[in-house]
PDB file of C-alpha atoms and ligand atoms in Angstrom:
ATOM      1  CA  MET A   6     -14.485  24.974 -57.000  1.00 52.00           C
ATOM      2  CA  ALA A   7     -13.032  26.007 -60.351  1.00 63.00           C
ATOM      3  CA  LYS A   8     -14.954  28.704 -62.214  1.00 79.00           C
ATOM      4  CA  LEU A   9     -17.572  27.297 -64.553  1.00 89.00           C
ATOM      5  CA  PHE A  10     -17.675  28.278 -68.209  1.00 94.00           C
ATOM      6  CA  ARG A  11     -20.793  28.056 -70.373  1.00 95.00           C
ATOM      7  CA  ALA A  12     -20.965  28.868 -74.044  1.00 97.00           C
ATOM      8  CA  VAL A  13     -23.142  28.455 -77.114  1.00 98.00           C
ATOM      9  CA  ILE A  14     -22.057  28.020 -80.746  1.00 98.00           C
ATOM     10  CA  MET A  15     -24.375  29.305 -83.492  1.00 97.00           C
ATOM     11  CA  GLY A  16     -24.296  29.330 -87.255  1.00 97.00           C
ATOM     12  CA  PRO A  17     -26.248  28.429 -90.393  1.00 96.00           C
ATOM     13  CA  PRO A  18     -26.613  24.829 -91.578  1.00 94.00           C
ATOM     14  CA  GLY A  19     -23.224  23.471 -92.608  1.00 95.00           C
ATOM     15  CA  SER A  20     -21.241  26.275 -90.967  1.00 97.00           C
ATOM     16  CA  GLY A  21     -19.164  23.846 -88.895  1.00 97.00           C
ATOM     17  CA  LYS A  22     -20.820  24.073 -85.468  1.00 97.00           C
ATOM     18  CA  GLY A  23     -20.537  20.343 -84.842  1.00 95.00           C
ATOM     19  CA  THR A  24     -16.986  20.164 -86.210  1.00 96.00           C
ATOM     20  CA  ILE A  25     -15.738  23.111 -84.176  1.00 97.00           C
ATOM     21  CA  SER A  26     -17.597  22.210 -80.972  1.00 97.00           C
ATOM     22  CA  GLU A  27     -15.942  18.772 -81.025  1.00 95.00           C
ATOM     23  CA  ARG A  28     -12.536  20.499 -81.285  1.00 97.00           C
ATOM     24  CA  ILE A  29     -13.410  22.891 -78.433  1.00 97.00           C
ATOM     25  CA  ALA A  30     -14.594  20.024 -76.224  1.00 95.00           C
ATOM     26  CA  GLN A  31     -11.380  18.091 -76.839  1.00 95.00           C
ATOM     27  CA  ARG A  32      -9.020  21.104 -76.499  1.00 95.00           C
ATOM     28  CA  PHE A  33     -10.605  22.679 -73.404  1.00 94.00           C
ATOM     29  CA  GLY A  34     -12.260  19.718 -71.690  1.00 92.00           C
ATOM     30  CA  LEU A  35     -15.740  21.246 -71.928  1.00 92.00           C
ATOM     31  CA  THR A  36     -18.768  18.975 -72.093  1.00 94.00           C
ATOM     32  CA  ARG A  37     -20.264  19.278 -75.581  1.00 95.00           C
ATOM     33  CA  LEU A  38     -24.054  19.404 -75.458  1.00 95.00           C
ATOM     34  CA  SER A  39     -25.638  18.801 -78.849  1.00 91.00           C
ATOM     35  CA  SER A  40     -29.357  19.486 -78.968  1.00 92.00           C
ATOM     36  CA  GLY A  41     -29.551  17.371 -82.109  1.00 86.00           C
ATOM     37  CA  ASP A  42     -27.895  14.412 -80.393  1.00 85.00           C
ATOM     38  CA  PHE A  43     -30.230  14.843 -77.442  1.00 89.00           C
ATOM     39  CA  ILE A  44     -33.253  14.815 -79.730  1.00 90.00           C
ATOM     40  CA  ARG A  45     -31.920  11.672 -81.444  1.00 84.00           C
ATOM     41  CA  GLU A  46     -31.458   9.991 -78.045  1.00 87.00           C
ATOM     42  CA  ASN A  47     -35.079  10.768 -77.161  1.00 89.00           C
ATOM     43  CA  ILE A  48     -36.295   9.528 -80.538  1.00 90.00           C
ATOM     44  CA  ALA A  49     -34.305   6.297 -80.121  1.00 88.00           C
ATOM     45  CA  ALA A  50     -35.699   5.911 -76.584  1.00 92.00           C
ATOM     46  CA  ASN A  51     -39.225   6.530 -77.912  1.00 94.00           C
ATOM     47  CA  THR A  52     -39.902   9.136 -75.212  1.00 91.00           C
ATOM     48  CA  ASP A  53     -43.005  11.316 -75.552  1.00 90.00           C
ATOM     49  CA  ALA A  54     -40.815  14.303 -76.447  1.00 89.00           C
ATOM     50  CA  GLY A  55     -38.811  12.182 -78.891  1.00 91.00           C
ATOM     51  CA  VAL A  56     -41.936  10.924 -80.671  1.00 93.00           C
ATOM     52  CA  LEU A  57     -43.251  14.497 -80.923  1.00 93.00           C
ATOM     53  CA  ALA A  58     -39.900  15.907 -82.075  1.00 92.00           C
ATOM     54  CA  LYS A  59     -39.630  13.249 -84.781  1.00 91.00           C
ATOM     55  CA  THR A  60     -42.871  14.412 -86.409  1.00 93.00           C
ATOM     56  CA  TYR A  61     -41.274  17.825 -86.988  1.00 91.00           C
ATOM     57  CA  ILE A  62     -37.797  16.685 -87.983  1.00 84.00           C
ATOM     58  CA  GLU A  63     -39.225  14.279 -90.577  1.00 82.00           C
ATOM     59  CA  ARG A  64     -40.849  17.319 -92.226  1.00 83.00           C
ATOM     60  CA  GLY A  65     -37.631  19.370 -92.068  1.00 74.00           C
ATOM     61  CA  LEU A  66     -39.219  21.660 -89.481  1.00 83.00           C
ATOM     62  CA  LEU A  67     -37.786  23.077 -86.259  1.00 86.00           C
ATOM     63  CA  VAL A  68     -39.062  21.331 -83.152  1.00 93.00           C
ATOM     64  CA  PRO A  69     -41.414  23.697 -81.284  1.00 94.00           C
ATOM     65  CA  ASP A  70     -39.847  25.884 -78.599  1.00 95.00           C
ATOM     66  CA  HIS A  71     -41.783  24.348 -75.708  1.00 92.00           C
ATOM     67  CA  VAL A  72     -40.670  20.845 -76.723  1.00 91.00           C
ATOM     68  CA  MET A  73     -37.011  21.897 -77.057  1.00 93.00           C
ATOM     69  CA  THR A  74     -37.106  23.808 -73.785  1.00 90.00           C
ATOM     70  CA  ARG A  75     -38.692  20.909 -71.936  1.00 84.00           C
ATOM     71  CA  LEU A  76     -36.095  18.568 -73.427  1.00 87.00           C
ATOM     72  CA  LEU A  77     -33.031  20.646 -72.743  1.00 90.00           C
ATOM     73  CA  LEU A  78     -33.426  22.742 -69.618  1.00 85.00           C
ATOM     74  CA  PRO A  79     -33.784  19.775 -67.206  1.00 83.00           C
ATOM     75  CA  ARG A  80     -30.625  18.397 -68.895  1.00 87.00           C
ATOM     76  CA  LEU A  81     -28.825  21.654 -68.120  1.00 89.00           C
ATOM     77  CA  GLU A  82     -29.963  21.406 -64.514  1.00 87.00           C
ATOM     78  CA  GLU A  83     -27.931  18.195 -64.267  1.00 88.00           C
ATOM     79  CA  MET A  84     -24.896  20.153 -65.473  1.00 89.00           C
ATOM     80  CA  THR A  85     -24.756  22.816 -62.749  1.00 86.00           C
ATOM     81  CA  ARG A  86     -21.250  21.714 -61.752  1.00 88.00           C
ATOM     82  CA  HIS A  87     -19.899  21.375 -65.267  1.00 90.00           C
ATOM     83  CA  SER A  88     -18.560  23.742 -67.897  1.00 93.00           C
ATOM     84  CA  TRP A  89     -20.269  23.146 -71.222  1.00 95.00           C
ATOM     85  CA  LEU A  90     -20.626  24.217 -74.828  1.00 97.00           C
ATOM     86  CA  MET A  91     -24.087  23.952 -76.380  1.00 97.00           C
ATOM     87  CA  ASP A  92     -24.470  23.297 -80.111  1.00 96.00           C
ATOM     88  CA  GLY A  93     -27.861  23.709 -81.765  1.00 92.00           C
ATOM     89  CA  PHE A  94     -29.678  25.526 -78.931  1.00 95.00           C
ATOM     90  CA  PRO A  95     -30.998  28.167 -78.792  1.00 96.00           C
ATOM     91  CA  ARG A  96     -32.331  28.267 -82.332  1.00 93.00           C
ATOM     92  CA  THR A  97     -35.087  30.806 -81.662  1.00 95.00           C
ATOM     93  CA  LEU A  98     -35.416  33.943 -79.514  1.00 96.00           C
ATOM     94  CA  ALA A  99     -37.905  32.149 -77.237  1.00 95.00           C
ATOM     95  CA  GLN A 100     -35.318  29.404 -76.667  1.00 95.00           C
ATOM     96  CA  ALA A 101     -32.626  32.030 -76.008  1.00 96.00           C
ATOM     97  CA  GLU A 102     -34.855  33.774 -73.452  1.00 95.00           C
ATOM     98  CA  ALA A 103     -35.674  30.461 -71.759  1.00 93.00           C
ATOM     99  CA  LEU A 104     -31.956  29.666 -71.602  1.00 94.00           C
ATOM    100  CA  ASN A 105     -31.201  33.171 -70.337  1.00 92.00           C
ATOM    101  CA  SER A 106     -33.673  32.765 -67.477  1.00 89.00           C
ATOM    102  CA  THR A 107     -31.935  29.550 -66.473  1.00 86.00           C
ATOM    103  CA  CYS A 108     -28.198  30.001 -67.070  1.00 87.00           C
ATOM    104  CA  ASP A 109     -25.669  32.796 -67.344  1.00 90.00           C
ATOM    105  CA  LEU A 110     -23.712  32.373 -70.587  1.00 96.00           C
ATOM    106  CA  ASP A 111     -20.082  33.476 -70.670  1.00 96.00           C
ATOM    107  CA  LEU A 112     -19.666  33.537 -74.446  1.00 97.00           C
ATOM    108  CA  VAL A 113     -21.435  32.928 -77.750  1.00 98.00           C
ATOM    109  CA  ILE A 114     -19.570  31.950 -80.935  1.00 98.00           C
ATOM    110  CA  SER A 115     -21.361  32.879 -84.171  1.00 98.00           C
ATOM    111  CA  LEU A 116     -20.074  31.414 -87.452  1.00 98.00           C
ATOM    112  CA  ASN A 117     -20.509  33.532 -90.559  1.00 97.00           C
ATOM    113  CA  ILE A 118     -19.852  31.312 -93.596  1.00 97.00           C
ATOM    114  CA  PRO A 119     -20.653  32.211 -97.243  1.00 96.00           C
ATOM    115  CA  TYR A 120     -23.634  30.552 -98.928  1.00 94.00           C
ATOM    116  CA  GLU A 121     -21.547  28.880-101.660  1.00 94.00           C
ATOM    117  CA  THR A 122     -19.309  27.310 -99.012  1.00 96.00           C
ATOM    118  CA  LEU A 123     -22.337  26.013 -97.068  1.00 96.00           C
ATOM    119  CA  LYS A 124     -23.823  24.560-100.266  1.00 94.00           C
ATOM    120  CA  GLU A 125     -20.571  22.789-101.170  1.00 95.00           C
ATOM    121  CA  ARG A 126     -20.036  21.417 -97.670  1.00 96.00           C
ATOM    122  CA  LEU A 127     -23.574  20.090 -97.251  1.00 95.00           C
ATOM    123  CA  SER A 128     -23.565  18.414-100.668  1.00 94.00           C
ATOM    124  CA  ASP A 129     -20.498  16.463 -99.485  1.00 95.00           C
ATOM    125  CA  ARG A 130     -21.834  15.727 -95.970  1.00 96.00           C
ATOM    126  CA  TRP A 131     -22.550  12.134 -94.969  1.00 96.00           C
ATOM    127  CA  ILE A 132     -24.007  11.237 -91.585  1.00 94.00           C
ATOM    128  CA  HIS A 133     -24.269   8.107 -89.441  1.00 94.00           C
ATOM    129  CA  PRO A 134     -27.891   8.555 -88.323  1.00 87.00           C
ATOM    130  CA  ALA A 135     -27.752   6.537 -85.094  1.00 84.00           C
ATOM    131  CA  SER A 136     -24.762   8.434 -83.644  1.00 85.00           C
ATOM    132  CA  GLY A 137     -24.950  11.742 -85.515  1.00 85.00           C
ATOM    133  CA  ARG A 138     -21.258  11.332 -86.511  1.00 92.00           C
ATOM    134  CA  VAL A 139     -20.514  13.567 -89.463  1.00 95.00           C
ATOM    135  CA  TYR A 140     -18.203  13.059 -92.430  1.00 97.00           C
ATOM    136  CA  ASN A 141     -17.330  15.057 -95.517  1.00 96.00           C
ATOM    137  CA  MET A 142     -15.934  13.538 -98.693  1.00 91.00           C
ATOM    138  CA  GLY A 143     -13.578  16.491 -99.106  1.00 90.00           C
ATOM    139  CA  PHE A 144     -12.777  17.436 -95.509  1.00 95.00           C
ATOM    140  CA  ASN A 145     -13.033  14.383 -93.257  1.00 96.00           C
ATOM    141  CA  PRO A 146     -13.927  11.299 -95.309  1.00 97.00           C
ATOM    142  CA  PRO A 147     -14.781   7.949 -93.689  1.00 97.00           C
ATOM    143  CA  HIS A 148     -12.089   5.251 -93.793  1.00 97.00           C
ATOM    144  CA  VAL A 149     -14.458   3.144 -95.929  1.00 97.00           C
ATOM    145  CA  GLN A 150     -16.639   5.115 -98.355  1.00 95.00           C
ATOM    146  CA  GLY A 151     -20.269   5.130 -97.276  1.00 96.00           C
ATOM    147  CA  ARG A 152     -19.545   3.446 -93.938  1.00 98.00           C
ATOM    148  CA  ASP A 153     -19.328   4.850 -90.372  1.00 98.00           C
ATOM    149  CA  ASP A 154     -15.790   4.518 -88.987  1.00 98.00           C
ATOM    150  CA  ILE A 155     -16.948   3.159 -85.613  1.00 97.00           C
ATOM    151  CA  SER A 156     -19.932   0.914 -86.380  1.00 97.00           C
ATOM    152  CA  GLY A 157     -19.333   0.150 -90.055  1.00 98.00           C
ATOM    153  CA  GLU A 158     -23.003   0.949 -90.625  1.00 98.00           C
ATOM    154  CA  PRO A 159     -24.127   2.767 -93.775  1.00 97.00           C
ATOM    155  CA  LEU A 160     -23.896   6.557 -93.981  1.00 97.00           C
ATOM    156  CA  ILE A 161     -26.753   8.650 -95.326  1.00 95.00           C
ATOM    157  CA  GLN A 162     -27.307  12.129 -96.667  1.00 94.00           C
ATOM    158  CA  HIS A 163     -30.121  14.296 -95.325  1.00 87.00           C
ATOM    159  CA  ASP A 164     -32.643  15.400 -97.962  1.00 83.00           C
ATOM    160  CA  ASP A 165     -32.519  18.933 -96.537  1.00 81.00           C
ATOM    161  CA  ASP A 166     -28.738  19.031 -97.162  1.00 88.00           C
ATOM    162  CA  LYS A 167     -29.448  19.128-100.892  1.00 87.00           C
ATOM    163  CA  PRO A 168     -28.791  22.518-102.584  1.00 85.00           C
ATOM    164  CA  GLU A 169     -32.470  23.031-103.452  1.00 86.00           C
ATOM    165  CA  ALA A 170     -33.408  22.816 -99.747  1.00 85.00           C
ATOM    166  CA  LEU A 171     -30.540  25.002 -98.507  1.00 88.00           C
ATOM    167  CA  VAL A 172     -31.867  28.338 -99.766  1.00 89.00           C
ATOM    168  CA  ALA A 173     -35.036  28.044 -97.663  1.00 87.00           C
ATOM    169  CA  ARG A 174     -33.112  26.704 -94.631  1.00 87.00           C
ATOM    170  CA  LEU A 175     -30.643  29.570 -94.856  1.00 90.00           C
ATOM    171  CA  ARG A 176     -33.371  32.192 -95.166  1.00 90.00           C
ATOM    172  CA  HIS A 177     -35.141  30.694 -92.169  1.00 89.00           C
ATOM    173  CA  TYR A 178     -31.898  30.615 -90.173  1.00 92.00           C
ATOM    174  CA  LYS A 179     -31.198  34.290 -90.907  1.00 92.00           C
ATOM    175  CA  ASP A 180     -34.747  35.253 -89.863  1.00 93.00           C
ATOM    176  CA  VAL A 181     -34.684  33.355 -86.548  1.00 92.00           C
ATOM    177  CA  ALA A 182     -31.004  33.943 -85.714  1.00 95.00           C
ATOM    178  CA  LYS A 183     -30.943  37.734 -86.082  1.00 96.00           C
ATOM    179  CA  PRO A 184     -32.784  38.556 -82.813  1.00 97.00           C
ATOM    180  CA  ILE A 185     -30.674  36.007 -80.957  1.00 97.00           C
ATOM    181  CA  ILE A 186     -27.468  37.514 -82.339  1.00 97.00           C
ATOM    182  CA  ASP A 187     -28.728  41.008 -81.424  1.00 97.00           C
ATOM    183  CA  LEU A 188     -29.513  39.765 -77.884  1.00 97.00           C
ATOM    184  CA  TYR A 189     -26.055  38.322 -77.308  1.00 97.00           C
ATOM    185  CA  LYS A 190     -24.396  41.336 -78.958  1.00 97.00           C
ATOM    186  CA  SER A 191     -26.263  43.601 -76.520  1.00 97.00           C
ATOM    187  CA  LYS A 192     -24.987  41.423 -73.669  1.00 96.00           C
ATOM    188  CA  GLY A 193     -21.435  41.844 -74.931  1.00 97.00           C
ATOM    189  CA  ILE A 194     -20.779  38.113 -75.181  1.00 97.00           C
ATOM    190  CA  LEU A 195     -21.038  37.582 -78.969  1.00 98.00           C
ATOM    191  CA  HIS A 196     -17.923  36.708 -80.968  1.00 98.00           C
ATOM    192  CA  THR A 197     -18.364  36.312 -84.735  1.00 98.00           C
ATOM    193  CA  PHE A 198     -15.948  34.372 -86.962  1.00 98.00           C
ATOM    194  CA  SER A 199     -16.073  34.556 -90.742  1.00 98.00           C
ATOM    195  CA  GLY A 200     -14.358  32.459 -93.392  1.00 98.00           C
ATOM    196  CA  THR A 201     -14.586  29.456 -95.690  1.00 98.00           C
ATOM    197  CA  GLU A 202     -12.325  26.970 -93.918  1.00 98.00           C
ATOM    198  CA  THR A 203     -12.675  25.585 -90.385  1.00 98.00           C
ATOM    199  CA  ASP A 204      -8.911  25.014 -90.139  1.00 98.00           C
ATOM    200  CA  ARG A 205      -8.311  28.748 -90.731  1.00 98.00           C
ATOM    201  CA  ILE A 206     -11.035  29.884 -88.323  1.00 98.00           C
ATOM    202  CA  TRP A 207      -9.999  27.476 -85.579  1.00 98.00           C
ATOM    203  CA  PRO A 208      -6.811  29.285 -84.431  1.00 98.00           C
ATOM    204  CA  TYR A 209      -8.837  32.447 -83.738  1.00 98.00           C
ATOM    205  CA  ILE A 210     -11.475  30.552 -81.766  1.00 98.00           C
ATOM    206  CA  ASN A 211      -8.767  28.652 -79.909  1.00 97.00           C
ATOM    207  CA  SER A 212      -6.980  31.896 -79.061  1.00 97.00           C
ATOM    208  CA  LEU A 213     -10.186  33.581 -77.824  1.00 97.00           C
ATOM    209  CA  LEU A 214     -11.202  30.647 -75.652  1.00 96.00           C
ATOM    210  CA  SER A 215      -7.692  30.362 -74.237  1.00 95.00           C
ATOM    211  CA  THR A 216      -8.182  33.833 -72.755  1.00 94.00           C
ATOM    212  CA  LYS A 217     -11.772  33.204 -71.606  1.00 92.00           C
ATOM    213  CA  ILE A 218     -11.740  29.702 -70.133  1.00 89.00           C
ATOM    214  CA  PRO A 219     -10.266  29.784 -66.643  1.00 74.00           C
ATOM    215  CA  MET A 220      -7.449  27.567 -65.626  1.00 68.00           C
ATOM    216  CA  GLU A 221      -8.153  25.067 -62.836  1.00 59.00           C
ATOM    217  CA  GLY A 222      -8.052  26.674 -59.407  1.00 50.00           C
ATOM    218  CA  THR A 223      -9.519  30.072 -60.217  1.00 50.00           C
ATOM    219  CA  HIS A 224     -12.677  30.823 -58.276  1.00 46.00           C
ATOM    220  CA  ARG A 225     -15.834  32.682 -59.092  1.00 47.00           C
ATOM    221  CA  THR A 226     -19.361  32.230 -57.863  1.00 47.00           C
ATOM    222  CA  GLN A 227     -21.623  31.085 -60.665  1.00 55.00           C
ATOM    223  CA  ARG A 228     -25.416  31.106 -60.612  1.00 55.00           C
ATOM    224  CA  PRO A 229     -26.180  27.431 -61.250  1.00 58.00           C
ATOM    225  CA  CYS A 230     -28.658  26.549 -63.952  1.00 68.00           C
ATOM    226  CA  THR A 231     -32.015  26.433 -62.174  1.00 57.00           C
ATOM    227  CA  ARG A 232     -35.506  25.548 -63.299  1.00 47.00           C
ATOM    228  CA  GLY A 233     -36.411  29.010 -64.579  1.00 41.00           C
ATOM    229  CA  TYR A 234     -39.099  27.905 -67.042  1.00 39.00           C
TER     230      TYR A 234
HETATM  231  N1  GTP B  29     -14.638  21.213 -97.082  1.00 56.71           N
HETATM  232  C1  GTP B  29     -14.821  21.531 -95.802  1.00 56.71           C
HETATM  233  N2  GTP B  29     -15.807  20.883 -95.117  1.00 56.71           N
HETATM  234  C2  GTP B  29     -15.966  21.231 -93.810  1.00 56.71           C
HETATM  235  C3  GTP B  29     -15.170  22.202 -93.156  1.00 56.71           C
HETATM  236  N3  GTP B  29     -15.597  22.286 -91.842  1.00 56.71           N
HETATM  237  C4  GTP B  29     -16.614  21.393 -91.706  1.00 56.71           C
HETATM  238  N4  GTP B  29     -16.826  20.754 -92.882  1.00 56.71           N
HETATM  239  C5  GTP B  29     -17.820  19.726 -93.226  1.00 56.71           C
HETATM  240  O1  GTP B  29     -18.998  20.438 -93.578  1.00 56.71           O
HETATM  241  C6  GTP B  29     -20.171  19.743 -93.128  1.00 56.71           C
HETATM  242  C7  GTP B  29     -20.905  20.635 -92.144  1.00 56.71           C
HETATM  243  O2  GTP B  29     -20.148  20.722 -90.937  1.00 56.71           O
HETATM  244  P1  GTP B  29     -20.917  20.529 -89.540  1.00 56.71           P
HETATM  245  O3  GTP B  29     -19.906  20.617 -88.431  1.00 56.71           O
HETATM  246  O4  GTP B  29     -21.799  19.316 -89.603  1.00 56.71           O
HETATM  247  O5  GTP B  29     -21.806  21.850 -89.582  1.00 56.71           O
HETATM  248  P2  GTP B  29     -23.038  22.238 -88.647  1.00 56.71           P
HETATM  249  O6  GTP B  29     -23.014  23.721 -88.500  1.00 56.71           O
HETATM  250  O7  GTP B  29     -23.004  21.434 -87.366  1.00 56.71           O
HETATM  251  O8  GTP B  29     -24.259  21.770 -89.553  1.00 56.71           O
HETATM  252  P3  GTP B  29     -25.837  21.551 -89.157  1.00 56.71           P
HETATM  253  O9  GTP B  29     -25.865  20.314 -88.310  1.00 56.71           O
HETATM  254  O10 GTP B  29     -26.494  21.378 -90.487  1.00 56.71           O
HETATM  255  O11 GTP B  29     -26.275  22.765 -88.422  1.00 56.71           O
HETATM  256  C8  GTP B  29     -19.662  18.444 -92.506  1.00 56.71           C
HETATM  257  O12 GTP B  29     -19.664  17.425 -93.500  1.00 56.71           O
HETATM  258  C9  GTP B  29     -18.227  18.789 -92.102  1.00 56.71           C
HETATM  259  O13 GTP B  29     -17.395  17.615 -92.072  1.00 56.71           O
HETATM  260  C10 GTP B  29     -14.147  22.864 -93.929  1.00 56.71           C
HETATM  261  O14 GTP B  29     -13.411  23.730 -93.445  1.00 56.71           O
HETATM  262  N5  GTP B  29     -14.018  22.495 -95.229  1.00 56.71           N
HETATM  263  N1  LIG B  30     -33.015  23.862 -81.255  1.00 56.71           N
HETATM  264  C1  LIG B  30     -33.208  22.852 -82.146  1.00 56.71           C
HETATM  265  C2  LIG B  30     -32.184  21.911 -82.411  1.00 56.71           C
HETATM  266  C3  LIG B  30     -32.421  20.905 -83.313  1.00 56.71           C
HETATM  267  N2  LIG B  30     -33.629  20.835 -83.937  1.00 56.71           N
HETATM  268  C4  LIG B  30     -33.946  19.756 -84.914  1.00 56.71           C
HETATM  269  O1  LIG B  30     -33.057  18.655 -84.763  1.00 56.71           O
HETATM  270  C5  LIG B  30     -32.403  18.384 -86.011  1.00 56.71           C
HETATM  271  C6  LIG B  30     -30.995  17.882 -85.749  1.00 56.71           C
HETATM  272  O2  LIG B  30     -30.262  18.918 -85.088  1.00 56.71           O
HETATM  273  P1  LIG B  30     -28.691  19.104 -85.478  1.00 56.71           P
HETATM  274  O3  LIG B  30     -28.205  20.232 -84.550  1.00 56.71           O
HETATM  275  O4  LIG B  30     -28.017  17.776 -85.229  1.00 56.71           O
HETATM  276  O5  LIG B  30     -28.703  19.518 -86.928  1.00 56.71           O
HETATM  277  C7  LIG B  30     -32.426  19.732 -86.734  1.00 56.71           C
HETATM  278  O6  LIG B  30     -32.306  19.578 -88.137  1.00 56.71           O
HETATM  279  C8  LIG B  30     -33.812  20.245 -86.347  1.00 56.71           C
HETATM  280  O7  LIG B  30     -34.813  19.610 -87.147  1.00 56.71           O
HETATM  281  C9  LIG B  30     -34.618  21.770 -83.682  1.00 56.71           C
HETATM  282  O8  LIG B  30     -35.716  21.704 -84.280  1.00 56.71           O
HETATM  283  N3  LIG B  30     -34.393  22.767 -82.785  1.00 56.71           N
END
């Protein structure tokens, strides 16, 4: 069985996690796991967890750790034979510790993007709510302004993408992310990338992953994700 590879991508709001994780998934054939997409699926399916999560998201709050953990870790159990990249989880130290008790991570990508760049990107971000597909008027505009390329449905902007909301979101991210970054740094698996343009950061991420993600045929035992919570 080919060696499995599991990674997490972290960064402040608007840093390009979704954009870069899509590129990684396509380039390396990893399964992209988006905690946000998974929450949206549960909200659309009106599950208990989805209904509960929605009450927090509507207020611009992080979904509580126990709800996120209950949502995601059983999903990871289904992925024991797959290599994956997780976007959006963990977002707190408790989530990182729950993940750590369940899966061995091979690598963590941390994006370090300046505040002004985040502000500019988020002010130009448009989202198709049902799918989570993301556009940017300056970077990757939709074919038809205001419309999702696939469904043709209207695009929206999140209230918390507005500049006045970003300062608080960024401060909160820095507070909750620091212990997670310290944890992964102490484990020797953290790789930080700084810059203002995804297209300039991408070659470095691509180069790193090309050395870390095994080619088909190499073998290593891998502790599968188990119900450690
Ligand atoms: N101008 C510009 N926009 C970019 C670049 N990279 C990504 N974007 C856009 O910036 C916005 C944020 O990118 P995302 O990939 O959604 O960032 P994220 O880290 O997943 O954001 P959150 O979901 O808020 O955590 C989107 O509209 C992207 O299309 C870039 O290099 N330049
Ligand atoms: N660990 C997490 C992940 C996500 N959320 C909430 O979901 C929203 C959408 O997530 P995206 O990754 O698609 O931005 C996010 O804004 C949070 O409200 C969370 O609480 N905890």
